[in-house]
Short mmCIF file of C-alpha atoms in Angstrom, two decimals:
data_model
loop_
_atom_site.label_atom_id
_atom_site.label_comp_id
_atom_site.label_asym_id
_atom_site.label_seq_id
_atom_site.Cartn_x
_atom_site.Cartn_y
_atom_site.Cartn_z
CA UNK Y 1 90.70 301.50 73.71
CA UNK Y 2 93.32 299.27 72.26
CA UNK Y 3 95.15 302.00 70.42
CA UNK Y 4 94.97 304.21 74.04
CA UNK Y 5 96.64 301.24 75.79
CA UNK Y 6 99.72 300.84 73.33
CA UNK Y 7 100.19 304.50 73.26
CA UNK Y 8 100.52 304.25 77.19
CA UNK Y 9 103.09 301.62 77.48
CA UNK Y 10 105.21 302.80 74.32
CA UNK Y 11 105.34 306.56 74.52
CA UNK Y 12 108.36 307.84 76.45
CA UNK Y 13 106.38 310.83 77.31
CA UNK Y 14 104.31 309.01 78.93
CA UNK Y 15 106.57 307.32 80.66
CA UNK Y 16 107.58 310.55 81.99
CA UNK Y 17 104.32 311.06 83.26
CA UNK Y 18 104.53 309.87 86.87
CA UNK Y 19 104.60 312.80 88.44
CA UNK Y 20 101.43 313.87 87.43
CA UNK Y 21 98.70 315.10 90.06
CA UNK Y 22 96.44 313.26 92.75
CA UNK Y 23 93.70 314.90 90.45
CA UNK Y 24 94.71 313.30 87.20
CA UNK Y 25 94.58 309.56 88.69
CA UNK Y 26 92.06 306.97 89.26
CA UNK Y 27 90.77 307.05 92.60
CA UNK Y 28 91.06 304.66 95.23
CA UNK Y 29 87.78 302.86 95.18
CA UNK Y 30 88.70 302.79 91.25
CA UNK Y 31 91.72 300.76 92.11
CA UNK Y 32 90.34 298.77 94.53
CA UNK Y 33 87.76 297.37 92.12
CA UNK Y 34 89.72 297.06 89.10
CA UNK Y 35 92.33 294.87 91.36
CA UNK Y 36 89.26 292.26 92.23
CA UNK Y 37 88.22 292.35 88.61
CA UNK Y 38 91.64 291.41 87.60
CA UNK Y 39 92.07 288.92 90.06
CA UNK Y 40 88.59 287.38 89.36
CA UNK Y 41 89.98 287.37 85.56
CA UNK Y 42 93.33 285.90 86.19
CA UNK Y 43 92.08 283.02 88.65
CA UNK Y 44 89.03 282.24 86.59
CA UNK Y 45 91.45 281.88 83.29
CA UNK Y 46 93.76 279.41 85.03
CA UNK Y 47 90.72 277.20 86.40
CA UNK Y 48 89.36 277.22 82.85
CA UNK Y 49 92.41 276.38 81.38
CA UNK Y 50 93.10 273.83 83.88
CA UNK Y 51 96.55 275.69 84.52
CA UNK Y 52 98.63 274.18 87.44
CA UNK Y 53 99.94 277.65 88.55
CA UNK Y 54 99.26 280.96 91.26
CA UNK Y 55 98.54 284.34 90.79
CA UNK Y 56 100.22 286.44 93.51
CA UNK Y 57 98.18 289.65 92.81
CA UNK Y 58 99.90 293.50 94.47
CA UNK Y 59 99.02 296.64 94.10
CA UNK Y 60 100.63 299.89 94.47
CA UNK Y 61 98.43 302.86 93.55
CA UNK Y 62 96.66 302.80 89.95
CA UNK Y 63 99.63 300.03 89.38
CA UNK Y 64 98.69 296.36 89.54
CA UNK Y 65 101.48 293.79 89.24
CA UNK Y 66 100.63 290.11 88.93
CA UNK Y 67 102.91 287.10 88.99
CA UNK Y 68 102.26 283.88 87.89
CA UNK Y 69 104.05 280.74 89.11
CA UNK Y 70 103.60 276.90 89.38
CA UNK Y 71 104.30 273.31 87.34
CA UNK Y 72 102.35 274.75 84.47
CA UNK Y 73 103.43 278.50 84.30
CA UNK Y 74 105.24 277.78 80.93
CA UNK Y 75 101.48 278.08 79.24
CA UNK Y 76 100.39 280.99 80.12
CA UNK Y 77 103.96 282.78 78.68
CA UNK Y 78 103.58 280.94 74.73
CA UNK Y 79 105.83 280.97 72.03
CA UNK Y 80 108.30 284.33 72.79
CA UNK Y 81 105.36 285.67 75.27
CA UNK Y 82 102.32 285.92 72.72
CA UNK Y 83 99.59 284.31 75.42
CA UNK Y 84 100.97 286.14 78.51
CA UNK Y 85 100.66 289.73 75.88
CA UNK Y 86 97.13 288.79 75.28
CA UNK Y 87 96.25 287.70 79.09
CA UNK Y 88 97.72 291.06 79.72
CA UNK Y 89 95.84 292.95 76.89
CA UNK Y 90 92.93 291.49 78.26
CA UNK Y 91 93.33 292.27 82.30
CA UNK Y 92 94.14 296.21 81.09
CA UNK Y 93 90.76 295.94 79.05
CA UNK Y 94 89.14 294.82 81.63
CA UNK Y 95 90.52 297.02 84.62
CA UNK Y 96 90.35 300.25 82.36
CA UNK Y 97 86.82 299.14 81.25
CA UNK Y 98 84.61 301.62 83.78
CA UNK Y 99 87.46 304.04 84.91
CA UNK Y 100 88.70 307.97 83.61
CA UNK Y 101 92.23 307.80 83.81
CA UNK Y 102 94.61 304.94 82.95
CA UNK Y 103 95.06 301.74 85.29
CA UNK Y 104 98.20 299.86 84.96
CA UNK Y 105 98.08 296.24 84.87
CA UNK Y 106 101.69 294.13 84.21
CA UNK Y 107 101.86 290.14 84.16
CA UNK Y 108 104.31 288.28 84.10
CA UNK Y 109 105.17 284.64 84.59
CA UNK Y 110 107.99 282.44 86.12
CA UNK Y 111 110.22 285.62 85.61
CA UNK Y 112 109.79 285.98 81.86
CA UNK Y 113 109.25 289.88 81.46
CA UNK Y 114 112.44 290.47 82.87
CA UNK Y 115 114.74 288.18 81.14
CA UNK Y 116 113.17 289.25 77.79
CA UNK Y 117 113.65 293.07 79.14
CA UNK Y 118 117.00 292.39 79.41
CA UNK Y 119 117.58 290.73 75.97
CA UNK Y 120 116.16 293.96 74.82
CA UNK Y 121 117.96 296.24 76.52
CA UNK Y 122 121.09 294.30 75.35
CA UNK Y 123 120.12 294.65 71.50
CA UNK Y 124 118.72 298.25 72.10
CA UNK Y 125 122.31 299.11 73.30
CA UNK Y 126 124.18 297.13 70.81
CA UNK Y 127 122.58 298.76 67.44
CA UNK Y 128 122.73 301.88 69.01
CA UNK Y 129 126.26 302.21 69.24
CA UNK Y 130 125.67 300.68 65.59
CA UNK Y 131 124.06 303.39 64.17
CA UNK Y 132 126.27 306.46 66.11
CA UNK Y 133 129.45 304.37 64.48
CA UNK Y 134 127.99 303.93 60.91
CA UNK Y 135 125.71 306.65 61.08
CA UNK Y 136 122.79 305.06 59.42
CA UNK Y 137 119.33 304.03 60.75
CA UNK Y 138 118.71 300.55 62.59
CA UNK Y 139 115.49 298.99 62.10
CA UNK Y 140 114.47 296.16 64.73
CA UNK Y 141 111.71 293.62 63.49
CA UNK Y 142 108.22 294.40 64.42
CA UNK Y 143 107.46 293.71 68.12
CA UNK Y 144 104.27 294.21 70.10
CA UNK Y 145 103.51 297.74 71.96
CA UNK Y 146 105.37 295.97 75.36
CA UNK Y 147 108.17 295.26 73.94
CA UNK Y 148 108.55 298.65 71.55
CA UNK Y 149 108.26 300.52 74.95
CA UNK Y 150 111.40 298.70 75.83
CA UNK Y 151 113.33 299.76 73.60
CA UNK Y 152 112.08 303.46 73.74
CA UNK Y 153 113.04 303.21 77.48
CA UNK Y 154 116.48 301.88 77.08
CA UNK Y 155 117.30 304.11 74.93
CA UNK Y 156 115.44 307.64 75.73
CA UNK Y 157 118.70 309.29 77.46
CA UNK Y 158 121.14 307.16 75.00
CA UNK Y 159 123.19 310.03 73.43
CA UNK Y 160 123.61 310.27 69.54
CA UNK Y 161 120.54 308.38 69.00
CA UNK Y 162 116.76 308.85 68.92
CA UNK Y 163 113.70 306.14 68.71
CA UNK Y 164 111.03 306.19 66.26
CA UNK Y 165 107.70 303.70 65.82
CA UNK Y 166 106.87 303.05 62.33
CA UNK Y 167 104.43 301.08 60.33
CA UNK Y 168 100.81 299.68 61.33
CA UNK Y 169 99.56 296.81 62.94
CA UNK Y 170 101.54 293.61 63.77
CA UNK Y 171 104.02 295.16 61.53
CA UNK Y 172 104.95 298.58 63.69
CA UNK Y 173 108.36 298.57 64.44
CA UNK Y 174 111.09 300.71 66.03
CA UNK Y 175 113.64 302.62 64.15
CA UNK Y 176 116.92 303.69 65.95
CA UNK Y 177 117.73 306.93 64.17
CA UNK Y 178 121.54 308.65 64.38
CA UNK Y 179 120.72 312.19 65.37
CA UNK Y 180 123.78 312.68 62.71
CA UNK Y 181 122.72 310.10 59.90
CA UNK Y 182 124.43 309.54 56.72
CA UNK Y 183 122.94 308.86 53.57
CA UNK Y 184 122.18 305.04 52.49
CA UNK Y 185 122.87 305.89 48.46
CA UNK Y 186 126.86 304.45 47.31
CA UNK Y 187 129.38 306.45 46.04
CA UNK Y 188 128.69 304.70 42.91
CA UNK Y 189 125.02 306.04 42.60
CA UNK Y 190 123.13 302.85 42.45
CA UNK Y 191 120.32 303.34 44.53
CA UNK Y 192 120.38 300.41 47.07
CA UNK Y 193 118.74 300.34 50.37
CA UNK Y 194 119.29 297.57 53.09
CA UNK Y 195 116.59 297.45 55.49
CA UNK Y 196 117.93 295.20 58.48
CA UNK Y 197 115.49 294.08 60.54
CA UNK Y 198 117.02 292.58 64.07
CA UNK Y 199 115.38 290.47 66.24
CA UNK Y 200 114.79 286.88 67.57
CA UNK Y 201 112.38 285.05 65.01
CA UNK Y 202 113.38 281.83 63.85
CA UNK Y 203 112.43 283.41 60.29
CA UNK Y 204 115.35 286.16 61.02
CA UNK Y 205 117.78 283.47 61.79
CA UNK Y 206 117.27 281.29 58.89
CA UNK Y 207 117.05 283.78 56.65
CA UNK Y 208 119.09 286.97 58.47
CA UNK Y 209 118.30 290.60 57.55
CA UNK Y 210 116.23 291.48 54.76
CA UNK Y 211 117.40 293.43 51.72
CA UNK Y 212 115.71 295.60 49.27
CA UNK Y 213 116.27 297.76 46.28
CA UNK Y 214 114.91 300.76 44.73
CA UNK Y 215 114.11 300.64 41.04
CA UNK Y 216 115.02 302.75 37.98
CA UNK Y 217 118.93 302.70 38.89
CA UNK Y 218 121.40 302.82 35.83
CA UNK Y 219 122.38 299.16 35.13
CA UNK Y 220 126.13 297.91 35.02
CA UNK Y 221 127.05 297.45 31.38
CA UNK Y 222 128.19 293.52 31.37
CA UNK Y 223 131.88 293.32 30.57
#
């Protein structure tokens, strides 16, 4: 079920996929019950957790949007939105649970989603042009399915560029690929890849991009 979920919210074809028939979507008495489930969910979590906060709950079709606001919003979003992904994770678990086709569920909290959409859009733009001026591939560091879609969407009609996910697990990244790319080897031919990985850890700050080299290159002779 996980893997089905991240799939949905990172493929662009999927994104795509709104238009697709009355047929193909979760019927109204699906909705309707997956909303209360939700809400039951998102309610019952803040009592537990003795959160000082509301959950205005909407919903528009197979689409359920939930915002969270109060003193103590600030806990349910965690260190660069790890909690509010896993509250999330969980509510699409648990409205998909019993239904055919794919529910939507999106939380967000004291405005959070869209501030970090927004930072991502911004660095999704910015290595692009990166990559059409140097021709060579930019790789971001490895962000959750939510945020990958992000960048996918920002960039699906970017021209010059195309997206790629690579790598498993809580290391699956995105790769911003020049639809004309250059080789990474020097003129000199030592073989020496940088792999840049851009992002917002404190671990990328203090340390910056990562580099890495391939082995069995001719060595300098020492003058």
């Amino acid at each position: 079920m996980k893997d089905n979920m991240e799939n949905e919210y990172e493929s662009v074809s999927d994104i795509a996929r709104s238009e697709r028939s009355a047929e193909e979507r979760p019927s109204e008495e699906e909705c309707i019950r997956a909303e209360a489930k939700v809400a039951d969910f998102i309610n019952g979590l803040l009592e537990h957790m003795r959160i000082r906060a509301d959950a205005e709950i909407t919903r528009e079709d197979e689409n359920i949007r939930i915002k969270i606001s109060g003193e103590d919003a600030g806990a349910v979003i965690g260190y660069r939105g790890e909690v509010l992904d896993a509250v999330q994770y969980l509510a699409l678990w648990i409205a998909n649970k019993s239904v055919k086709e794919f529910i939507r569920v999106s939380i967000d909290a004291e405005g959070y989603r869209e501030r970090r959409k927004e930072t991502l859009k911004h660095l999704a733009e910015r290595l692009a042009r990166k990559a059409v001026k140097t021709g060579r591939r930019e790789v971001l560091e490895p962000m959750n399915p939510f945020d990958r879609r992000i960048i996918h969407t920002a960039l699906q009609n970017y021209e010059g560029v195309q997206t790629e996910s690579e790598g498993e697990g809580k290391d699956r990244h995105v790769v911003i690929i020049p639809k004309v790319e250059r080789s990474n080897r020097p003129k000199s031919g030592i073989s020496e890849i940088t792999d840049h990985r851009y992002g917002t850890t404190a671990s990328f700050r203090r340390k910056g991009a990562g580099k890495g080299k391939t082995y069995g290159a001719p060595r300098k002779k020492p003058y």
